[in-house]
Amino acid sequence: MDQTCLCIAVRKASRRMTTVYDDALAPVGINLAQYSLLKKIRRMAPVSLTDLGAAMDLDRSTIGRNVKVLDRMGLTQAITGKDHREATVELSETGQGVLTTAIPLWERAQEQINTRLGADKVAQLEQLLAEL
Amino acid sequence: MDQTCLCIAVRKASRRMTTVYDDALAPVGINLAQYSLLKKIRRMAPVSLTDLGAAMDLDRSTIGRNVKVLDRMGLTQAITGKDHREATVELSETGQGVLTTAIPLWERAQEQINTRLGADKVAQLEQLLAEL
DNA sequence: CTCACACGCGGGCATATACCCGTATCTATG
DNA sequence: CATAGATACGGGTATATGCCCGCGTGTGAG
């Protein structure tokens, strides 16, 4: 008997669900990870990479690299503060526009999942995941 | 109000849980993704990369690259069949040994999650994830 | 004021993952 | 049998992610 591995199940679900959101966001040229990062930056801006990492539960270096991509896309910009160690970032105007456009697309993906699973099960799932 | 994004929650859970399993498996020098792949190869061997990909819900090229790593580690080996297009793989003896050693470690990680969440909630979670 | 230590990052290294294209091989049709 | 179309991969390209190391910057203890 093959014991199911919760971790593998979660990873698989993660991949699949990410694809749904990525597809939904494709028209604006960003993926879910970038969307998530943009939203966080908007909320926290101006924010250091370290703080972003802590808030998103991601390694600082990961944030650094991902922000670099957003920078290259012109969606974010660095701000120079007093502490010359910090790389503080905020959304560019383009970034704000993209995020605004992206939100309804993201909501559509949310609805897609809600429809497929049912709102109560989604809530249940969120609850369980939060306990991990 | 910040609507929680199920996808982001799943991704976060995936990262965190993967770390737990990766740490548990570290003593044998493999991570969860590799463990999962080795187990699948053992069950299906000799198996083509395409079939592995289908079984694991992963892109074929991803399987190819991941198997290459296992190959380099000496855990798997290629078998030449009649169809010269296929890259059929199976576990090496070392790979079998590593997998055998890894299983108890993996089980410990399973237990860790079970303890933290409770068996019933784990079952619930698996159920919900399967519906995605 | 200085210097040791803490802090914030970038870059190196490695894996995981996906998509696309080109090549090699097989197969089935004419 | 010859060739068009289907298959199976490998490699290129790009992102996401983590860990570790080294460098530059801040800061507080003496």
XYZ file of C-alpha atoms (C1' of nucleotides) in Angstrom:
324
model
C 0.000 0.000 0.000
C 1.234 3.367 -0.910
C 0.825 5.737 1.965
C -0.047 9.087 0.530
C 2.415 11.806 1.379
C 0.732 14.990 2.470
C 3.700 17.020 1.400
C 3.667 15.646 -2.111
C -0.064 16.263 -2.284
C 0.414 19.847 -1.203
C 3.219 20.364 -3.674
C 1.139 18.949 -6.478
C -1.823 21.098 -5.528
C 0.504 24.068 -5.373
C 1.777 23.478 -8.881
C -1.647 22.940 -10.324
C -3.263 25.869 -8.619
C -0.389 28.142 -9.505
C -0.958 27.272 -13.141
C -4.589 28.359 -12.876
C -3.587 31.719 -11.457
C -0.656 32.130 -13.811
C -2.944 31.562 -16.770
C -5.458 34.025 -15.405
C -2.759 36.665 -14.948
C -0.992 35.987 -18.233
C -2.825 38.790 -20.100
C -1.020 41.376 -17.962
C 2.293 39.571 -18.315
C 2.879 38.606 -14.717
C 2.543 35.362 -12.808
C 1.099 34.661 -9.410
C 4.378 34.956 -7.531
C 4.955 38.355 -9.076
C 1.388 39.417 -8.429
C 1.748 38.407 -4.832
C 5.008 40.281 -4.522
C 3.595 43.395 -6.177
C 0.642 43.419 -3.842
C 2.896 43.085 -0.851
C 5.156 45.856 -2.062
C 2.204 48.150 -2.616
C 0.984 47.531 0.880
C 4.355 47.944 2.575
C 6.093 50.450 0.347
C 8.619 51.790 0.780
C 9.982 48.539 2.089
C 13.317 46.804 2.407
C 13.944 43.418 0.847
C 14.525 41.907 4.250
C 11.141 43.084 5.523
C 9.451 41.847 2.398
C 11.046 38.466 2.838
C 9.914 38.246 6.424
C 6.395 39.268 5.504
C 6.153 36.770 2.689
C 7.966 33.960 4.373
C 10.536 33.877 1.626
C 14.290 33.960 1.710
C 15.723 37.432 1.369
C 17.803 36.466 -1.625
C 14.689 35.126 -3.328
C 12.982 38.450 -2.819
C 16.028 40.236 -4.163
C 16.034 38.225 -7.334
C 12.287 38.421 -7.847
C 12.265 42.147 -7.322
C 15.063 42.431 -9.838
C 12.754 40.863 -12.401
C 9.980 43.294 -11.539
C 12.481 46.126 -11.802
C 13.524 44.974 -15.224
C 9.847 44.882 -16.192
C 9.561 48.454 -14.993
C 6.964 47.600 -12.360
C 8.989 48.610 -9.334
C 11.708 51.099 -8.550
C 14.321 51.448 -5.880
C 14.373 54.333 -3.468
C 17.558 55.561 -1.897
C 17.163 56.154 1.790
C 19.597 57.168 4.446
C 20.708 53.657 5.253
C 22.869 52.859 2.288
C 22.652 49.180 3.010
C 18.969 48.997 2.368
C 17.436 48.514 -1.029
C 14.022 50.015 -0.427
C 11.472 49.439 -3.171
C 8.076 50.707 -4.182
C 5.755 50.282 -7.158
C 6.365 52.396 -10.237
C 3.391 53.995 -11.906
C 3.433 51.227 -14.454
C 3.486 48.742 -11.629
C 0.469 50.305 -10.019
C -1.379 50.182 -13.308
C -0.451 46.580 -13.917
C -1.513 45.596 -10.440
C -4.819 47.385 -10.812
C -5.438 45.600 -14.070
C -4.359 42.314 -12.579
C -6.698 42.337 -9.606
C -9.875 41.466 -11.517
C -7.999 38.688 -13.310
C -6.809 37.336 -10.011
C -10.369 37.503 -8.700
C -11.535 35.475 -11.635
C -9.046 32.776 -10.742
C -10.249 32.896 -7.158
C -13.796 32.411 -8.349
C -12.729 29.564 -10.551
C -11.343 27.742 -7.548
C -14.328 28.677 -5.435
C -16.679 27.305 -8.015
C -14.756 24.106 -8.436
C -14.396 23.412 -4.744
C -17.180 25.339 -3.079
C -16.734 28.272 -0.767
C -17.078 26.215 2.389
C -14.362 23.792 1.374
C -12.092 26.648 0.381
C -12.562 28.135 3.820
C -11.889 24.764 5.387
C -8.752 24.359 3.339
C -7.479 27.782 4.265
C -8.091 26.981 7.879
C -6.138 23.751 7.694
C -3.282 25.264 5.753
C -2.972 28.031 8.287
C -2.433 25.428 10.974
C 0.557 24.025 9.178
C -9.446 44.111 3.668
C -7.003 41.705 2.278
C -8.728 38.727 0.850
C -6.612 35.720 1.489
C -5.455 33.963 -1.623
C -5.847 30.227 -1.408
C -3.114 29.739 -3.945
C -0.632 31.774 -2.003
C -1.570 29.901 1.144
C -1.027 26.590 -0.583
C 2.304 27.728 -1.967
C 3.438 28.891 1.421
C 2.362 25.645 3.026
C 4.149 23.787 0.272
C 7.392 25.608 0.924
C 7.220 25.170 4.640
C 6.246 21.539 4.572
C 8.863 20.760 1.987
C 11.458 22.153 4.347
C 10.318 19.780 7.074
C 10.688 16.793 4.797
C 13.911 18.033 3.269
C 15.422 18.376 6.718
C 14.245 14.910 7.681
C 15.783 13.425 4.539
C 18.997 15.424 4.693
C 20.957 12.656 6.470
C 20.714 10.497 3.339
C 21.557 13.402 1.086
C 18.331 13.694 -0.846
C 15.397 16.067 -0.698
C 11.695 15.386 -0.858
C 11.366 15.900 -4.588
C 14.136 13.383 -5.148
C 12.674 10.969 -2.633
C 9.351 11.182 -4.357
C 10.937 10.607 -7.722
C 12.986 7.654 -6.487
C 9.920 6.023 -5.012
C 8.033 6.471 -8.236
C 10.896 5.059 -10.250
C 11.132 2.024 -8.003
C 7.458 1.341 -8.407
C 7.371 1.830 -12.154
C 10.830 0.707 -13.213
C 11.838 0.334 -15.886
C 10.023 3.468 -16.884
C 10.327 6.178 -19.498
C 10.665 9.817 -18.537
C 7.401 10.617 -20.234
C 5.511 8.036 -18.198
C 7.151 9.256 -15.031
C 6.126 12.778 -15.840
C 2.545 11.748 -16.442
C 2.453 9.751 -13.223
C 3.896 12.563 -11.177
C 2.065 15.377 -12.851
C 5.323 17.030 -13.787
C 6.629 18.291 -17.084
C 8.678 15.765 -18.946
C 11.653 18.048 -19.176
C 11.528 18.549 -15.420
C 11.679 14.801 -14.936
C 14.576 14.582 -17.338
C 16.560 17.173 -15.458
C 15.739 15.744 -12.030
C 16.640 12.237 -13.114
C 19.915 13.571 -14.424
C 20.720 14.732 -10.913
C 19.849 11.315 -9.483
C 22.002 9.733 -12.171
C 24.920 11.921 -11.237
C 24.410 10.896 -7.622
C 24.557 7.279 -8.747
C 21.040 6.525 -7.529
C 19.525 5.651 -10.870
C 20.727 4.202 -14.121
C 19.508 4.229 -17.674
C 18.493 1.078 -19.468
C 18.720 0.777 -23.208
C 15.610 -0.757 -24.649
C 14.546 -1.396 -28.202
C 13.034 2.034 -28.677
C 16.099 4.191 -28.981
C 14.087 7.292 -28.324
C 13.207 6.258 -24.845
C 15.413 6.926 -21.837
C 14.194 4.185 -19.560
C 15.412 4.404 -15.977
C 15.537 2.226 -12.904
C 17.103 2.452 -9.464
C 20.725 1.486 -9.063
C 21.683 -0.679 -6.123
C 22.877 2.410 -4.353
C 19.583 4.043 -5.132
C 17.679 1.153 -3.615
C 19.793 1.366 -0.510
C 19.339 5.088 -0.192
C 15.613 4.782 -0.663
C 15.404 2.052 1.955
C 17.322 4.190 4.393
C 15.232 7.202 3.527
C 11.850 5.648 4.161
C 12.035 5.705 7.975
C 13.232 9.290 7.822
C 10.340 10.184 5.602
C 7.990 8.447 8.012
C 9.356 10.524 10.824
C 8.488 13.654 8.908
C 5.039 12.284 8.272
C 4.594 11.685 11.950
C 5.817 15.154 12.713
C 3.071 16.613 10.568
C 0.532 14.188 11.938
C 1.397 15.164 15.464
C 1.276 18.829 14.763
C -2.005 18.755 12.906
C -3.757 15.620 14.061
C -4.494 12.578 11.946
C -8.063 13.561 11.234
C -7.108 16.978 9.963
C -4.386 15.476 7.813
C -6.945 13.166 6.275
C -9.284 16.081 5.760
C -6.562 18.090 4.126
C -5.635 15.258 1.802
C -9.242 14.908 0.844
C -9.577 18.567 0.015
C -6.316 18.731 -1.890
C -7.350 15.761 -3.961
C -10.427 17.681 -5.061
C -8.331 20.462 -6.472
C 36.578 58.666 17.967
C 37.534 53.645 16.966
C 36.795 49.258 16.304
C 34.252 45.047 16.901
C 29.984 43.366 15.758
C 25.514 43.549 13.691
C 22.880 44.299 9.571
C 21.407 44.414 4.526
C 22.548 42.826 0.215
C 24.525 40.845 -4.058
C 26.390 36.975 -6.169
C 27.652 32.085 -6.443
C 25.827 27.572 -6.441
C 22.211 24.138 -6.713
C 17.557 22.348 -7.381
C 12.748 22.483 -9.051
C 9.725 23.663 -12.631
C 7.585 25.030 -17.184
C 7.456 26.005 -22.147
C 9.285 25.763 -26.683
C 12.139 24.093 -30.408
C 15.000 20.997 -32.785
C 16.669 16.294 -33.444
C 16.447 11.427 -33.513
C 13.592 7.565 -33.875
C 9.291 4.833 -34.838
C 5.273 3.780 -37.246
C 1.658 3.580 -40.128
C -0.006 4.774 -44.726
C 0.226 4.700 -49.610
C 9.721 0.499 -49.223
C 9.480 5.497 -48.647
C 7.768 9.219 -46.423
C 4.638 11.956 -43.472
C 3.307 12.260 -38.976
C 3.679 10.900 -34.225
C 6.851 10.178 -30.217
C 10.606 10.719 -26.852
C 14.083 13.492 -25.599
C 17.785 17.116 -24.885
C 18.854 21.728 -24.556
C 17.780 26.674 -24.375
C 15.493 30.124 -21.714
C 13.282 31.920 -17.692
C 11.374 32.073 -13.015
C 11.201 30.568 -8.167
C 13.562 29.206 -4.174
C 17.169 28.271 -0.485
C 21.807 28.431 1.614
C 26.243 30.365 2.155
C 29.906 33.735 1.707
C 31.850 38.101 1.285
C 31.500 43.176 1.052
C 29.938 47.539 2.345
C 27.436 50.160 5.830
C 25.695 51.326 10.651
C 26.094 51.432 15.493
C 27.138 50.989 20.019
C 30.721 50.010 23.626
C 35.029 51.841 25.456
